[in-house]
Short mmCIF file of C-alpha atoms in Angstrom, two decimals:
data_model
loop_
_atom_site.label_atom_id
_atom_site.label_comp_id
_atom_site.label_asym_id
_atom_site.label_seq_id
_atom_site.Cartn_x
_atom_site.Cartn_y
_atom_site.Cartn_z
CA UNK S 1 -21.45 -22.01 17.92
CA UNK S 2 -17.79 -21.09 18.23
CA UNK S 3 -15.13 -22.67 16.02
CA UNK S 4 -14.32 -25.33 18.56
CA UNK S 5 -17.94 -26.41 18.83
CA UNK S 6 -18.39 -26.36 15.05
CA UNK S 7 -15.39 -28.64 14.56
CA UNK S 8 -16.59 -31.01 17.26
CA UNK S 9 -20.02 -31.09 15.63
CA UNK S 10 -18.57 -31.79 12.18
CA UNK S 11 -16.53 -34.62 13.66
CA UNK S 12 -19.59 -36.08 15.43
CA UNK S 13 -21.79 -35.84 12.37
CA UNK S 14 -19.05 -37.42 10.28
CA UNK S 15 -18.99 -40.31 12.73
CA UNK S 16 -22.78 -40.58 12.55
CA UNK S 17 -22.70 -40.68 8.74
CA UNK S 18 -19.96 -43.31 8.84
CA UNK S 19 -22.07 -45.50 11.14
CA UNK S 20 -25.08 -45.17 8.83
CA UNK S 21 -22.92 -46.03 5.80
CA UNK S 22 -21.49 -49.05 7.63
CA UNK S 23 -24.97 -50.25 8.66
CA UNK S 24 -26.26 -49.73 5.13
CA UNK S 25 -23.38 -51.71 3.63
CA UNK S 26 -24.06 -54.63 5.98
CA UNK S 27 -27.80 -54.58 5.25
CA UNK S 28 -27.27 -54.49 1.46
CA UNK S 29 -24.85 -57.41 1.69
CA UNK S 30 -27.24 -59.34 3.94
CA UNK S 31 -30.10 -59.02 1.43
CA UNK S 32 -27.81 -60.05 -1.44
CA UNK S 33 -26.44 -63.03 0.56
CA UNK S 34 -29.91 -64.12 1.68
CA UNK S 35 -31.26 -64.27 -1.87
CA UNK S 36 -28.14 -66.11 -3.00
CA UNK S 37 -28.49 -68.60 -0.12
CA UNK S 38 -32.09 -69.11 -1.26
CA UNK S 39 -31.28 -69.75 -4.91
CA UNK S 40 -28.41 -72.08 -3.93
CA UNK S 41 -30.38 -73.65 -1.05
CA UNK S 42 -27.27 -72.95 1.08
CA UNK S 43 -28.39 -73.60 4.67
CA UNK S 44 -25.04 -72.70 6.19
CA UNK S 45 -24.89 -69.29 4.51
CA UNK S 46 -28.49 -68.71 5.62
CA UNK S 47 -27.61 -69.48 9.24
CA UNK S 48 -24.68 -67.01 9.03
CA UNK S 49 -26.99 -64.22 7.88
CA UNK S 50 -29.27 -64.78 10.87
CA UNK S 51 -26.29 -64.49 13.24
CA UNK S 52 -24.83 -61.51 11.34
CA UNK S 53 -28.00 -59.47 11.86
CA UNK S 54 -26.95 -58.81 15.45
CA UNK S 55 -24.07 -56.67 14.11
CA UNK S 56 -26.57 -54.43 12.31
CA UNK S 57 -28.69 -54.13 15.45
CA UNK S 58 -25.59 -53.19 17.46
CA UNK S 59 -24.71 -50.36 15.06
CA UNK S 60 -28.27 -49.04 15.26
CA UNK S 61 -27.89 -48.71 19.02
CA UNK S 62 -24.61 -46.82 18.47
CA UNK S 63 -26.32 -44.49 15.99
CA UNK S 64 -29.04 -43.69 18.50
CA UNK S 65 -26.61 -43.16 21.37
CA UNK S 66 -24.36 -40.91 19.29
CA UNK S 67 -27.30 -38.92 17.91
CA UNK S 68 -28.72 -38.31 21.38
CA UNK S 69 -25.24 -37.33 22.59
CA UNK S 70 -24.82 -34.88 19.70
CA UNK S 71 -28.19 -33.27 20.39
CA UNK S 72 -27.46 -33.04 24.11
CA UNK S 73 -23.86 -31.77 23.88
CA UNK S 74 -23.76 -29.79 20.63
CA UNK S 75 -27.31 -28.41 20.52
CA UNK S 76 -27.40 -28.39 16.69
CA UNK S 77 -29.92 -26.12 14.99
CA UNK S 78 -32.01 -26.23 11.79
CA UNK S 79 -30.35 -28.30 9.02
CA UNK S 80 -27.91 -29.91 11.41
CA UNK S 81 -30.62 -30.91 13.87
CA UNK S 82 -32.78 -32.30 11.06
CA UNK S 83 -29.83 -34.37 9.89
CA UNK S 84 -29.25 -35.85 13.35
CA UNK S 85 -32.95 -36.68 13.74
CA UNK S 86 -32.95 -38.20 10.24
CA UNK S 87 -29.99 -40.38 11.24
CA UNK S 88 -32.00 -41.85 14.15
CA UNK S 89 -34.91 -42.67 11.84
CA UNK S 90 -32.72 -43.97 9.01
CA UNK S 91 -30.89 -46.22 11.49
CA UNK S 92 -34.27 -47.70 12.43
CA UNK S 93 -35.15 -48.32 8.79
CA UNK S 94 -31.82 -50.01 7.98
CA UNK S 95 -32.28 -52.21 11.04
CA UNK S 96 -35.59 -53.35 9.54
CA UNK S 97 -33.95 -54.02 6.17
CA UNK S 98 -31.50 -56.24 8.07
CA UNK S 99 -34.52 -58.00 9.59
CA UNK S 100 -35.90 -58.67 6.11
CA UNK S 101 -32.59 -60.29 5.15
CA UNK S 102 -32.81 -62.40 8.31
CA UNK S 103 -36.39 -63.35 7.53
CA UNK S 104 -35.48 -64.39 3.98
CA UNK S 105 -32.57 -66.42 5.36
CA UNK S 106 -34.88 -68.19 7.81
CA UNK S 107 -37.09 -69.33 4.95
CA UNK S 108 -34.18 -70.89 3.03
CA UNK S 109 -34.56 -74.33 4.69
CA UNK S 110 -38.31 -74.22 3.97
CA UNK S 111 -37.91 -73.81 0.20
CA UNK S 112 -36.52 -76.78 -1.69
CA UNK S 113 -34.62 -75.63 -4.72
CA UNK S 114 -36.04 -77.02 -7.94
CA UNK S 115 -33.67 -75.91 -10.68
CA UNK S 116 -36.56 -75.07 -12.98
CA UNK S 117 -38.48 -72.83 -10.59
CA UNK S 118 -39.21 -69.62 -12.52
CA UNK S 119 -39.88 -67.40 -9.46
CA UNK S 120 -36.46 -68.25 -8.00
CA UNK S 121 -34.78 -66.94 -11.13
CA UNK S 122 -36.62 -63.59 -10.88
CA UNK S 123 -35.80 -62.90 -7.22
CA UNK S 124 -32.08 -62.01 -7.60
CA UNK S 125 -32.80 -59.28 -10.17
CA UNK S 126 -35.55 -57.89 -7.92
CA UNK S 127 -33.17 -57.99 -4.94
CA UNK S 128 -30.46 -56.15 -6.92
CA UNK S 129 -32.89 -53.39 -7.82
CA UNK S 130 -34.05 -52.96 -4.22
CA UNK S 131 -30.46 -53.05 -2.93
CA UNK S 132 -29.37 -50.40 -5.43
CA UNK S 133 -32.13 -48.12 -4.11
CA UNK S 134 -30.88 -48.58 -0.54
CA UNK S 135 -27.31 -47.94 -1.64
CA UNK S 136 -28.13 -44.79 -3.58
CA UNK S 137 -30.40 -43.30 -0.93
CA UNK S 138 -27.67 -43.66 1.69
CA UNK S 139 -25.25 -41.94 -0.68
CA UNK S 140 -27.85 -39.19 -1.00
CA UNK S 141 -28.01 -38.92 2.80
CA UNK S 142 -24.22 -38.65 3.08
CA UNK S 143 -24.20 -35.93 0.40
CA UNK S 144 -27.39 -34.16 1.61
CA UNK S 145 -28.54 -34.53 -1.99
CA UNK S 146 -32.29 -33.94 -2.29
CA UNK S 147 -32.34 -34.54 -6.06
CA UNK S 148 -30.70 -37.95 -5.71
CA UNK S 149 -33.31 -38.80 -3.05
CA UNK S 150 -36.11 -37.92 -5.47
CA UNK S 151 -34.52 -40.13 -8.09
CA UNK S 152 -34.56 -43.13 -5.73
CA UNK S 153 -38.30 -42.65 -5.13
CA UNK S 154 -38.98 -42.83 -8.82
CA UNK S 155 -37.36 -46.25 -9.06
CA UNK S 156 -39.71 -47.80 -6.49
CA UNK S 157 -42.30 -48.38 -9.21
CA UNK S 158 -39.97 -50.88 -10.92
CA UNK S 159 -39.65 -52.93 -7.72
CA UNK S 160 -43.43 -52.89 -7.40
CA UNK S 161 -43.76 -54.10 -11.00
CA UNK S 162 -41.39 -56.98 -10.23
CA UNK S 163 -43.47 -57.85 -7.21
CA UNK S 164 -46.75 -57.79 -9.10
CA UNK S 165 -45.49 -60.08 -11.84
CA UNK S 166 -43.99 -62.44 -9.25
CA UNK S 167 -47.31 -62.52 -7.40
CA UNK S 168 -49.04 -63.66 -10.59
CA UNK S 169 -46.32 -66.21 -11.41
CA UNK S 170 -46.48 -67.67 -7.90
CA UNK S 171 -50.27 -67.89 -7.74
CA UNK S 172 -50.35 -69.56 -11.17
CA UNK S 173 -47.66 -71.99 -10.04
CA UNK S 174 -49.69 -72.78 -6.90
CA UNK S 175 -52.81 -73.51 -8.92
CA UNK S 176 -50.96 -75.84 -11.26
CA UNK S 177 -48.99 -77.56 -8.48
CA UNK S 178 -51.10 -77.58 -5.32
CA UNK S 179 -48.54 -79.75 -3.53
CA UNK S 180 -46.03 -76.84 -3.63
CA UNK S 181 -48.38 -74.25 -2.13
CA UNK S 182 -46.62 -74.16 1.24
CA UNK S 183 -43.26 -73.51 -0.38
CA UNK S 184 -44.67 -70.98 -2.84
CA UNK S 185 -46.22 -69.10 0.07
CA UNK S 186 -42.72 -68.68 1.49
CA UNK S 187 -41.49 -67.33 -1.86
CA UNK S 188 -44.44 -64.95 -1.88
CA UNK S 189 -43.36 -63.55 1.49
CA UNK S 190 -39.76 -63.28 0.28
CA UNK S 191 -40.90 -61.31 -2.77
CA UNK S 192 -42.99 -59.13 -0.44
CA UNK S 193 -39.94 -58.58 1.80
CA UNK S 194 -37.92 -57.36 -1.19
CA UNK S 195 -40.75 -55.10 -2.24
CA UNK S 196 -40.74 -53.68 1.30
CA UNK S 197 -36.99 -53.04 1.04
CA UNK S 198 -37.77 -50.80 -1.95
CA UNK S 199 -40.52 -49.08 0.08
CA UNK S 200 -38.12 -48.50 2.94
CA UNK S 201 -35.54 -47.00 0.58
CA UNK S 202 -38.33 -44.67 -0.54
CA UNK S 203 -39.13 -43.78 3.08
CA UNK S 204 -35.47 -43.00 3.70
CA UNK S 205 -35.45 -40.88 0.54
CA UNK S 206 -38.30 -38.83 2.03
CA UNK S 207 -36.32 -38.38 5.24
CA UNK S 208 -33.18 -37.37 3.32
CA UNK S 209 -35.20 -34.89 1.28
CA UNK S 210 -36.69 -33.37 4.44
CA UNK S 211 -33.31 -33.27 6.21
CA UNK S 212 -31.70 -31.58 3.20
CA UNK S 213 -34.43 -29.08 2.37
CA UNK S 214 -36.63 -28.65 5.45
CA UNK S 215 -39.61 -29.39 3.17
CA UNK S 216 -41.65 -32.57 2.99
CA UNK S 217 -41.52 -34.25 -0.41
CA UNK S 218 -44.74 -33.59 -2.29
CA UNK S 219 -47.14 -36.53 -2.37
CA UNK S 220 -45.76 -38.72 -5.12
CA UNK S 221 -47.76 -40.64 -7.67
CA UNK S 222 -47.34 -44.07 -6.16
CA UNK S 223 -49.08 -45.97 -8.92
CA UNK S 224 -52.29 -47.91 -8.89
CA UNK S 225 -53.41 -49.07 -5.43
CA UNK S 226 -52.87 -52.72 -6.19
CA UNK S 227 -49.12 -52.18 -6.50
CA UNK S 228 -46.54 -51.56 -3.81
CA UNK S 229 -48.78 -50.00 -1.25
CA UNK S 230 -50.62 -53.16 -0.22
CA UNK U 1 -33.32 -25.99 34.44
CA UNK U 2 -35.15 -23.25 36.32
CA UNK U 3 -38.76 -23.62 37.37
CA UNK U 4 -40.04 -21.78 34.34
CA UNK U 5 -38.14 -24.10 31.98
CA UNK U 6 -39.27 -27.20 33.88
CA UNK U 7 -42.91 -26.16 33.60
CA UNK U 8 -42.55 -25.42 29.89
CA UNK U 9 -40.91 -28.80 29.39
CA UNK U 10 -43.67 -30.63 31.29
CA UNK U 11 -46.24 -28.86 29.16
CA UNK U 12 -44.40 -29.77 25.94
CA UNK U 13 -43.94 -33.40 26.92
CA UNK U 14 -47.59 -33.58 27.92
CA UNK U 15 -48.52 -32.35 24.47
CA UNK U 16 -46.18 -34.91 22.90
CA UNK U 17 -47.77 -37.73 24.92
CA UNK U 18 -51.23 -36.52 23.95
CA UNK U 19 -50.29 -36.60 20.25
CA UNK U 20 -48.93 -40.15 20.59
CA UNK U 21 -52.09 -41.25 22.42
CA UNK U 22 -54.27 -39.64 19.72
CA UNK U 23 -52.27 -41.31 16.94
CA UNK U 24 -52.43 -44.65 18.74
CA UNK U 25 -56.19 -44.40 19.18
CA UNK U 26 -56.67 -43.70 15.47
CA UNK U 27 -54.38 -46.58 14.47
CA UNK U 28 -56.14 -49.05 16.79
CA UNK U 29 -59.51 -48.03 15.42
CA UNK U 30 -58.25 -48.25 11.83
CA UNK U 31 -57.07 -51.85 12.33
CA UNK U 32 -60.38 -52.78 13.99
CA UNK U 33 -62.41 -51.11 11.23
CA UNK U 34 -60.30 -52.68 8.47
CA UNK U 35 -60.84 -56.21 9.75
CA UNK U 36 -64.56 -55.50 10.20
CA UNK U 37 -64.76 -54.12 6.65
CA UNK U 38 -63.09 -57.32 5.49
CA UNK U 39 -65.44 -59.70 7.29
CA UNK U 40 -68.47 -57.68 6.14
CA UNK U 41 -67.03 -57.09 2.66
CA UNK U 42 -67.86 -53.42 3.21
CA UNK U 43 -66.14 -51.58 0.36
CA UNK U 44 -67.25 -48.14 1.50
CA UNK U 45 -65.85 -48.56 5.00
CA UNK U 46 -62.63 -49.86 3.45
CA UNK U 47 -62.32 -46.76 1.28
CA UNK U 48 -62.85 -44.55 4.35
CA UNK U 49 -59.95 -46.24 6.16
CA UNK U 50 -57.61 -45.54 3.25
CA UNK U 51 -58.55 -41.85 3.33
CA UNK U 52 -58.40 -41.71 7.13
CA UNK U 53 -54.77 -42.85 7.16
CA UNK U 54 -53.69 -39.35 6.12
CA UNK U 55 -54.80 -38.08 9.54
CA UNK U 56 -52.40 -40.50 11.24
CA UNK U 57 -49.56 -39.41 8.95
CA UNK U 58 -50.29 -35.76 9.74
CA UNK U 59 -50.05 -36.39 13.49
CA UNK U 60 -46.73 -38.18 13.00
CA UNK U 61 -45.34 -35.03 11.36
CA UNK U 62 -46.58 -33.00 14.33
CA UNK U 63 -44.91 -35.42 16.76
CA UNK U 64 -41.61 -35.06 14.96
CA UNK U 65 -41.81 -31.30 14.73
CA UNK U 66 -42.71 -30.94 18.40
CA UNK U 67 -40.00 -33.39 19.50
CA UNK U 68 -37.33 -31.55 17.55
CA UNK U 69 -38.60 -28.24 18.95
CA UNK U 70 -38.47 -29.60 22.51
CA UNK U 71 -34.91 -30.85 22.05
CA UNK U 72 -33.83 -27.55 20.49
CA UNK U 73 -35.56 -25.20 22.95
CA UNK U 74 -35.63 -27.13 26.23
CA UNK U 75 -32.41 -29.14 25.96
CA UNK U 76 -33.81 -32.04 28.00
CA UNK U 77 -31.33 -34.43 29.65
CA UNK U 78 -31.21 -38.14 30.50
CA UNK U 79 -34.72 -39.61 31.10
CA UNK U 80 -36.45 -36.65 29.50
CA UNK U 81 -34.30 -36.73 26.38
CA UNK U 82 -34.80 -40.49 26.04
CA UNK U 83 -38.54 -39.97 26.27
CA UNK U 84 -38.52 -37.34 23.52
CA UNK U 85 -36.39 -39.55 21.25
CA UNK U 86 -38.69 -42.50 22.02
CA UNK U 87 -41.67 -40.37 20.99
CA UNK U 88 -40.12 -39.78 17.53
CA UNK U 89 -39.55 -43.50 17.05
CA UNK U 90 -42.94 -44.53 18.46
CA UNK U 91 -44.64 -42.03 16.14
CA UNK U 92 -42.92 -43.77 13.23
CA UNK U 93 -44.12 -47.18 14.40
CA UNK U 94 -47.74 -46.06 14.86
CA UNK U 95 -47.63 -44.55 11.39
CA UNK U 96 -46.68 -47.99 10.07
CA UNK U 97 -49.51 -49.62 12.03
CA UNK U 98 -51.82 -47.17 10.29
CA UNK U 99 -50.30 -48.30 6.98
CA UNK U 100 -51.13 -51.91 7.84
CA UNK U 101 -54.75 -50.93 8.42
CA UNK U 102 -54.72 -49.15 5.05
CA UNK U 103 -53.18 -52.20 3.39
CA UNK U 104 -55.82 -54.51 4.89
CA UNK U 105 -58.53 -52.10 3.74
CA UNK U 106 -57.14 -52.09 0.19
CA UNK U 107 -57.44 -55.87 0.05
CA UNK U 108 -61.14 -55.83 1.04
CA UNK U 109 -62.39 -55.57 -2.59
CA UNK U 110 -60.05 -58.43 -3.54
CA UNK U 111 -61.53 -60.92 -1.05
CA UNK U 112 -65.07 -62.09 -1.72
CA UNK U 113 -66.80 -62.94 1.51
CA UNK U 114 -67.97 -66.51 1.66
CA UNK U 115 -69.92 -66.85 4.91
CA UNK U 116 -68.32 -70.18 5.64
CA UNK U 117 -64.70 -69.11 5.29
CA UNK U 118 -62.93 -70.32 8.45
CA UNK U 119 -59.91 -67.95 8.21
CA UNK U 120 -62.19 -64.91 8.11
CA UNK U 121 -63.72 -65.92 11.43
CA UNK U 122 -60.27 -66.16 13.07
CA UNK U 123 -58.97 -62.75 11.92
CA UNK U 124 -61.10 -60.51 14.23
CA UNK U 125 -59.87 -62.28 17.37
CA UNK U 126 -56.28 -62.02 16.15
CA UNK U 127 -56.80 -58.32 15.38
CA UNK U 128 -58.23 -57.70 18.86
CA UNK U 129 -55.21 -59.29 20.48
CA UNK U 130 -52.78 -57.23 18.40
CA UNK U 131 -54.76 -54.03 19.02
CA UNK U 132 -54.80 -54.66 22.78
CA UNK U 133 -50.98 -54.89 22.69
CA UNK U 134 -50.74 -51.53 20.90
CA UNK U 135 -53.19 -49.97 23.36
CA UNK U 136 -51.40 -51.26 26.44
CA UNK U 137 -47.91 -50.36 25.25
CA UNK U 138 -48.99 -46.77 24.60
CA UNK U 139 -50.46 -46.65 28.10
CA UNK U 140 -47.08 -47.93 29.33
CA UNK U 141 -45.36 -45.12 27.41
CA UNK U 142 -47.63 -42.46 28.92
CA UNK U 143 -46.98 -43.87 32.41
CA UNK U 144 -43.24 -44.57 31.84
CA UNK U 145 -44.08 -48.07 33.08
CA UNK U 146 -41.28 -50.53 32.24
CA UNK U 147 -43.08 -53.51 33.81
CA UNK U 148 -46.19 -52.97 31.70
CA UNK U 149 -43.94 -52.79 28.62
CA UNK U 150 -42.41 -56.19 29.51
CA UNK U 151 -45.90 -57.63 29.90
CA UNK U 152 -46.84 -56.54 26.36
CA UNK U 153 -43.78 -58.34 24.95
CA UNK U 154 -44.86 -61.56 26.56
CA UNK U 155 -48.19 -61.45 24.75
CA UNK U 156 -46.57 -61.36 21.31
CA UNK U 157 -46.24 -65.15 21.37
CA UNK U 158 -50.04 -65.50 21.32
CA UNK U 159 -50.30 -63.37 18.17
CA UNK U 160 -47.59 -65.50 16.58
CA UNK U 161 -49.53 -68.65 17.50
CA UNK U 162 -52.64 -67.22 15.84
CA UNK U 163 -50.62 -66.44 12.74
CA UNK U 164 -49.09 -69.91 12.56
CA UNK U 165 -52.42 -71.67 12.82
CA UNK U 166 -53.92 -69.32 10.22
CA UNK U 167 -51.01 -70.02 7.88
CA UNK U 168 -51.77 -73.74 8.10
CA UNK U 169 -55.52 -73.21 7.67
CA UNK U 170 -54.97 -71.01 4.60
CA UNK U 171 -52.47 -73.31 2.90
CA UNK U 172 -54.79 -76.28 3.48
CA UNK U 173 -57.70 -74.28 2.08
CA UNK U 174 -55.62 -73.38 -0.98
CA UNK U 175 -54.73 -77.02 -1.63
CA UNK U 176 -58.33 -78.13 -1.39
CA UNK U 177 -59.68 -75.18 -3.42
CA UNK U 178 -57.05 -74.12 -5.97
CA UNK U 179 -59.46 -71.66 -7.57
CA UNK U 180 -59.39 -69.53 -4.38
CA UNK U 181 -55.58 -69.30 -4.14
CA UNK U 182 -55.41 -65.66 -5.23
CA UNK U 183 -57.93 -64.63 -2.57
CA UNK U 184 -56.34 -66.80 0.09
CA UNK U 185 -52.97 -65.18 -0.65
CA UNK U 186 -54.55 -61.82 0.24
CA UNK U 187 -55.83 -63.27 3.53
CA UNK U 188 -52.34 -64.63 4.18
CA UNK U 189 -50.91 -61.11 3.83
CA UNK U 190 -53.63 -59.71 6.06
CA UNK U 191 -52.79 -62.28 8.74
CA UNK U 192 -49.13 -61.36 8.32
CA UNK U 193 -49.99 -57.65 8.69
CA UNK U 194 -51.75 -58.36 11.99
CA UNK U 195 -48.80 -60.43 13.15
CA UNK U 196 -46.56 -57.45 12.30
CA UNK U 197 -48.80 -55.15 14.36
CA UNK U 198 -48.01 -57.40 17.34
CA UNK U 199 -44.30 -57.23 16.49
CA UNK U 200 -44.46 -53.45 16.30
CA UNK U 201 -46.17 -53.28 19.69
CA UNK U 202 -43.25 -55.36 20.96
CA UNK U 203 -40.76 -52.96 19.36
CA UNK U 204 -42.51 -50.02 21.00
CA UNK U 205 -42.41 -51.91 24.32
CA UNK U 206 -38.62 -52.13 23.96
CA UNK U 207 -38.44 -48.37 23.30
CA UNK U 208 -40.68 -47.64 26.30
CA UNK U 209 -38.54 -49.90 28.47
CA UNK U 210 -35.36 -48.13 27.34
CA UNK U 211 -36.88 -44.67 27.75
CA UNK U 212 -38.08 -45.52 31.26
CA UNK U 213 -34.99 -47.34 32.54
CA UNK U 214 -32.04 -46.31 30.34
CA UNK U 215 -31.36 -50.04 29.89
CA UNK U 216 -32.07 -52.15 26.83
CA UNK U 217 -34.51 -54.97 27.44
CA UNK U 218 -32.63 -58.27 27.69
CA UNK U 219 -32.91 -60.46 24.62
CA UNK U 220 -36.27 -62.13 24.99
CA UNK U 221 -37.10 -65.71 24.14
CA UNK U 222 -38.94 -65.05 20.91
CA UNK U 223 -40.01 -68.63 20.31
CA UNK U 224 -39.06 -71.05 17.59
CA UNK U 225 -37.69 -69.42 14.43
CA UNK U 226 -40.70 -70.43 12.34
CA UNK U 227 -42.97 -68.17 14.41
CA UNK U 228 -43.30 -64.41 14.41
CA UNK U 229 -39.80 -63.55 13.35
CA UNK U 230 -40.13 -64.66 9.75
#
């Protein structure tokens, strides 16, 4: 590439990274807001999150259009091409994280808030952990930092542990209060959604690692099969 | 492009389509086998499905490598470029469908088979419906058939209906038999996994539609919010 092309490419890729960062910020906030709407039983905030998801979807389309345009016009090679392809895939993952926020928000009206509900008090901490993984893996993408991506993967186990203890708490609660089973089932899905957010951050970490190094991350020890993988 | 380049591109894209079709076939079979292993409580078959998922993951890597190679070497434009980008995304979706099969298989040891369990008798029909959507949308991709893709989307409602009635059946079963709540929770997740397979087929249909037409599918009526979207 000549200097002109290189500059144009840097500008394009900068725009692509900015879009991914913007999408990521919206998705993190949506997850945080959805769990808060749940613990406060705030139906209005929940409805806002459902509407706000369209903004995330719109940025994903922009990411894809820009990435395809970059590939077509700038013909990037090697590292640069891997980064553009990673951006397409990461955009898709963030869009799904936005969907999880929307799905949690849609369950808010279906879960009555009993102040003494133990599972509800665990969910915000689990959400914060999952959100921090998303945040850090997108920073790793922006910095092409393979080590930081590896670090995010290692934290997924903690989210899985949260999920497993919540699963037990919820099933116990169901057995002791059969009348609340329908509601507890919704909390179970919400916990599962948050666990999936952690999984997706891990998937993105693998993409960032590959984009940065050209190597696939070695098969990680993902813990006992009854944890996050089910 | 000159004739030589066009031929090389056609050959590459044919190879890409063949990989997607191969992946899709494996994923369909894995879902079918996983639900059969569940209804028969066949632990050995379940273990095989978990191992077999690696083959699907390996093909996804090949899809991505070939797609990136095509973009870099052949510089496809417009329709062709959209198809190559769609292949990357569709590969990612099929990989996730394979993960659902693996996840169902991992739950097989956790669900004891009582011959008279109503939910277990509903799952195979639901799985068949979801699998048929995956099958047909991959045919639509191979044929660049936007109409067939639209048709697949319209069938997602039926999978959602299955899921909703299963949800009610399972919650009722839990209330009447609190001792089985842990097992029923696993069946609930399995039903949800199958419902997500239908959703993913719908997502692929949207990608196929966009690849074939260059237009995004108009926002579809996705039913009441308590259905498939949660």
